[in-house]
Amino acid sequence: MVPPWQITKVWFTESHHSHAGNWFISGSGLHPNPRIYKYDWWIYPSNSPYASAEEIFFKSEHRLSTKAFFEITKQLNEEKISFAYVNCKYFRSGNKVFNYEKMKRDFPTIVFAIAYDEDTDEEHEGHR
């Protein structure tokens, strides 16, 4: 993983990043069942007003829903603006897949996402 503080406007202009494109820095792909996990996303575009991705990645004020992430990346791709992105995957509350008590015991600091049916984020291909 490239550390977020190294992802800057200059980073995008280096020879191996000079073409318009996107770079998945850290996270995981979408699980096919949107009821199992919730994802938070962060994007650092090459035209960002911020000096580096460190000022955006994993900051609550820059968190994007799955729908917002895909809308923004579509626009950036259409405009040929390079960007780097990350995501975090959270176990959703309220399903029968996970043993929540065991998870809380084994990982006392674990945070669960809101249950799918209670999630008010707009959908993107079933994901909220």
PDB file of C-alpha atoms in Angstrom:
ATOM      1  CA  MET A   1       0.000   0.000   0.000  1.00  0.00           C
ATOM      2  CA  VAL A   2       1.216   3.463  -0.834  1.00  0.00           C
ATOM      3  CA  PRO A   3       1.036   5.560   2.344  1.00  0.00           C
ATOM      4  CA  PRO A   4      -1.616   8.293   1.980  1.00  0.00           C
ATOM      5  CA  TRP A   5       0.895  11.072   2.704  1.00  0.00           C
ATOM      6  CA  GLN A   6       2.852   9.996  -0.401  1.00  0.00           C
ATOM      7  CA  ILE A   7      -0.180  10.318  -2.684  1.00  0.00           C
ATOM      8  CA  THR A   8       0.046  13.917  -3.818  1.00  0.00           C
ATOM      9  CA  LYS A   9      -0.523  15.883  -7.001  1.00  0.00           C
ATOM     10  CA  VAL A  10       3.138  15.241  -7.820  1.00  0.00           C
ATOM     11  CA  TRP A  11       2.567  11.490  -7.323  1.00  0.00           C
ATOM     12  CA  PHE A  12       0.030  11.586 -10.170  1.00  0.00           C
ATOM     13  CA  THR A  13       2.531  13.283 -12.496  1.00  0.00           C
ATOM     14  CA  GLU A  14       5.324  10.744 -11.953  1.00  0.00           C
ATOM     15  CA  SER A  15       6.069   8.692 -15.056  1.00  0.00           C
ATOM     16  CA  HIS A  16       4.194   5.543 -13.967  1.00  0.00           C
ATOM     17  CA  HIS A  17       1.130   7.576 -12.978  1.00  0.00           C
ATOM     18  CA  SER A  18       1.155  10.072 -15.827  1.00  0.00           C
ATOM     19  CA  HIS A  19      -1.841   8.659 -17.723  1.00  0.00           C
ATOM     20  CA  ALA A  20      -5.383   9.291 -16.552  1.00  0.00           C
ATOM     21  CA  GLY A  21      -6.491   6.386 -14.442  1.00  0.00           C
ATOM     22  CA  ASN A  22      -7.409   5.227 -11.023  1.00  0.00           C
ATOM     23  CA  TRP A  23      -5.466   3.469  -8.305  1.00  0.00           C
ATOM     24  CA  PHE A  24      -7.039   1.213  -5.698  1.00  0.00           C
ATOM     25  CA  ILE A  25      -4.807   1.783  -2.680  1.00  0.00           C
ATOM     26  CA  SER A  26      -6.420  -0.248   0.088  1.00  0.00           C
ATOM     27  CA  GLY A  27      -9.617  -2.065   0.976  1.00  0.00           C
ATOM     28  CA  SER A  28     -11.657  -4.853  -0.528  1.00  0.00           C
ATOM     29  CA  GLY A  29     -13.957  -5.545  -3.423  1.00  0.00           C
ATOM     30  CA  LEU A  30     -17.722  -5.487  -3.040  1.00  0.00           C
ATOM     31  CA  HIS A  31     -19.229  -8.678  -1.648  1.00  0.00           C
ATOM     32  CA  PRO A  32     -22.034  -9.923  -3.911  1.00  0.00           C
ATOM     33  CA  ASN A  33     -24.520  -9.857  -1.007  1.00  0.00           C
ATOM     34  CA  PRO A  34     -25.034  -6.216   0.085  1.00  0.00           C
ATOM     35  CA  ARG A  35     -26.761  -7.297   3.313  1.00  0.00           C
ATOM     36  CA  ILE A  36     -23.542  -8.754   4.736  1.00  0.00           C
ATOM     37  CA  TYR A  37     -21.157  -5.752   4.664  1.00  0.00           C
ATOM     38  CA  LYS A  38     -21.291  -1.978   4.422  1.00  0.00           C
ATOM     39  CA  TYR A  39     -18.519  -0.047   2.692  1.00  0.00           C
ATOM     40  CA  ASP A  40     -17.206   3.450   3.266  1.00  0.00           C
ATOM     41  CA  TRP A  41     -15.150   5.037   0.483  1.00  0.00           C
ATOM     42  CA  TRP A  42     -12.660   7.888   0.091  1.00  0.00           C
ATOM     43  CA  ILE A  43     -11.331   9.408  -3.139  1.00  0.00           C
ATOM     44  CA  TYR A  44      -8.298  11.616  -3.683  1.00  0.00           C
ATOM     45  CA  PRO A  45      -8.489  13.091  -7.215  1.00  0.00           C
ATOM     46  CA  SER A  46      -5.461  14.598  -8.898  1.00  0.00           C
ATOM     47  CA  ASN A  47      -7.240  17.966  -8.988  1.00  0.00           C
ATOM     48  CA  SER A  48      -7.978  17.952  -5.251  1.00  0.00           C
ATOM     49  CA  PRO A  49      -7.552  21.180  -3.266  1.00  0.00           C
ATOM     50  CA  TYR A  50      -5.833  19.057  -0.576  1.00  0.00           C
ATOM     51  CA  ALA A  51      -2.064  18.527  -0.563  1.00  0.00           C
ATOM     52  CA  SER A  52      -2.224  14.763  -0.129  1.00  0.00           C
ATOM     53  CA  ALA A  53      -4.576  11.826   0.300  1.00  0.00           C
ATOM     54  CA  GLU A  54      -3.663  11.809   3.987  1.00  0.00           C
ATOM     55  CA  GLU A  55      -6.018  14.786   4.401  1.00  0.00           C
ATOM     56  CA  ILE A  56      -8.918  12.805   2.885  1.00  0.00           C
ATOM     57  CA  PHE A  57      -8.493   9.062   3.421  1.00  0.00           C
ATOM     58  CA  PHE A  58     -10.307   7.678   6.472  1.00  0.00           C
ATOM     59  CA  LYS A  59     -11.598  11.118   7.566  1.00  0.00           C
ATOM     60  CA  SER A  60     -15.291  11.056   8.477  1.00  0.00           C
ATOM     61  CA  GLU A  61     -15.985  14.379   6.772  1.00  0.00           C
ATOM     62  CA  HIS A  62     -14.789  12.929   3.435  1.00  0.00           C
ATOM     63  CA  ARG A  63     -16.518   9.548   3.724  1.00  0.00           C
ATOM     64  CA  LEU A  64     -18.587   8.575   0.699  1.00  0.00           C
ATOM     65  CA  SER A  65     -21.429   6.115   0.388  1.00  0.00           C
ATOM     66  CA  THR A  66     -21.129   3.390  -2.216  1.00  0.00           C
ATOM     67  CA  LYS A  67     -23.528   5.222  -4.548  1.00  0.00           C
ATOM     68  CA  ALA A  68     -21.670   8.542  -4.194  1.00  0.00           C
ATOM     69  CA  PHE A  69     -18.348   6.769  -4.776  1.00  0.00           C
ATOM     70  CA  PHE A  70     -19.502   5.227  -8.056  1.00  0.00           C
ATOM     71  CA  GLU A  71     -21.118   8.472  -9.258  1.00  0.00           C
ATOM     72  CA  ILE A  72     -17.964  10.493  -8.552  1.00  0.00           C
ATOM     73  CA  THR A  73     -15.592   7.935 -10.067  1.00  0.00           C
ATOM     74  CA  LYS A  74     -17.747   7.748 -13.204  1.00  0.00           C
ATOM     75  CA  GLN A  75     -17.510  11.525 -13.560  1.00  0.00           C
ATOM     76  CA  LEU A  76     -13.753  11.549 -12.894  1.00  0.00           C
ATOM     77  CA  ASN A  77     -13.226   8.817 -15.494  1.00  0.00           C
ATOM     78  CA  GLU A  78     -15.349  10.690 -18.060  1.00  0.00           C
ATOM     79  CA  GLU A  79     -13.305  13.835 -17.428  1.00  0.00           C
ATOM     80  CA  LYS A  80     -10.054  11.801 -17.527  1.00  0.00           C
ATOM     81  CA  ILE A  81      -9.048  12.950 -14.048  1.00  0.00           C
ATOM     82  CA  SER A  82      -6.780  10.533 -12.213  1.00  0.00           C
ATOM     83  CA  PHE A  83      -7.651   9.497  -8.689  1.00  0.00           C
ATOM     84  CA  ALA A  84      -6.654   7.174  -5.885  1.00  0.00           C
ATOM     85  CA  TYR A  85      -9.182   5.557  -3.588  1.00  0.00           C
ATOM     86  CA  VAL A  86      -9.622   3.368  -0.534  1.00  0.00           C
ATOM     87  CA  ASN A  87     -12.506   1.693   1.225  1.00  0.00           C
ATOM     88  CA  CYS A  88     -13.338   0.077   4.539  1.00  0.00           C
ATOM     89  CA  LYS A  89     -15.629  -2.910   4.905  1.00  0.00           C
ATOM     90  CA  TYR A  90     -17.778  -3.287   8.037  1.00  0.00           C
ATOM     91  CA  PHE A  91     -19.822  -6.282   9.182  1.00  0.00           C
ATOM     92  CA  ARG A  92     -23.490  -5.343   9.074  1.00  0.00           C
ATOM     93  CA  SER A  93     -25.630  -5.731  12.179  1.00  0.00           C
ATOM     94  CA  GLY A  94     -28.885  -7.617  12.066  1.00  0.00           C
ATOM     95  CA  ASN A  95     -28.176 -10.720  10.018  1.00  0.00           C
ATOM     96  CA  LYS A  96     -27.738 -14.368  10.946  1.00  0.00           C
ATOM     97  CA  VAL A  97     -24.421 -14.883   9.165  1.00  0.00           C
ATOM     98  CA  PHE A  98     -22.134 -13.719  11.962  1.00  0.00           C
ATOM     99  CA  ASN A  99     -21.757 -14.753  15.588  1.00  0.00           C
ATOM    100  CA  TYR A 100     -21.785 -11.219  16.975  1.00  0.00           C
ATOM    101  CA  GLU A 101     -21.145 -12.214  20.576  1.00  0.00           C
ATOM    102  CA  LYS A 102     -18.046 -14.196  19.602  1.00  0.00           C
ATOM    103  CA  MET A 103     -16.804 -11.356  17.415  1.00  0.00           C
ATOM    104  CA  LYS A 104     -17.270  -8.840  20.258  1.00  0.00           C
ATOM    105  CA  ARG A 105     -15.453 -11.185  22.645  1.00  0.00           C
ATOM    106  CA  ASP A 106     -12.564 -11.862  20.222  1.00  0.00           C
ATOM    107  CA  PHE A 107     -12.339  -8.254  18.976  1.00  0.00           C
ATOM    108  CA  PRO A 108     -13.546  -5.914  21.762  1.00  0.00           C
ATOM    109  CA  THR A 109     -13.078  -2.754  19.670  1.00  0.00           C
ATOM    110  CA  ILE A 110     -15.003  -4.033  16.646  1.00  0.00           C
ATOM    111  CA  VAL A 111     -17.577  -1.658  15.155  1.00  0.00           C
ATOM    112  CA  PHE A 112     -20.583  -3.020  13.312  1.00  0.00           C
ATOM    113  CA  ALA A 113     -22.369  -1.177  10.523  1.00  0.00           C
ATOM    114  CA  ILE A 114     -26.038  -0.389  10.628  1.00  0.00           C
ATOM    115  CA  ALA A 115     -28.382  -3.187   9.564  1.00  0.00           C
ATOM    116  CA  TYR A 116     -29.180  -3.123   5.855  1.00  0.00           C
ATOM    117  CA  ASP A 117     -32.894  -2.476   6.361  1.00  0.00           C
ATOM    118  CA  GLU A 118     -32.120   0.513   8.626  1.00  0.00           C
ATOM    119  CA  ASP A 119     -29.478   2.002   6.313  1.00  0.00           C
ATOM    120  CA  THR A 120     -30.681   5.250   4.719  1.00  0.00           C
ATOM    121  CA  ASP A 121     -27.870   5.566   2.148  1.00  0.00           C
ATOM    122  CA  GLU A 122     -29.079   5.492  -1.440  1.00  0.00           C
ATOM    123  CA  GLU A 123     -28.525   2.220  -3.291  1.00  0.00           C
ATOM    124  CA  HIS A 124     -26.009   1.389  -5.988  1.00  0.00           C
ATOM    125  CA  GLU A 125     -26.686  -2.034  -7.460  1.00  0.00           C
ATOM    126  CA  GLY A 126     -28.216  -3.091  -4.144  1.00  0.00           C
ATOM    127  CA  HIS A 127     -25.384  -1.724  -1.983  1.00  0.00           C
ATOM    128  CA  ARG A 128     -26.017   1.039   0.529  1.00  0.00           C
TER     129      ARG A 128
END
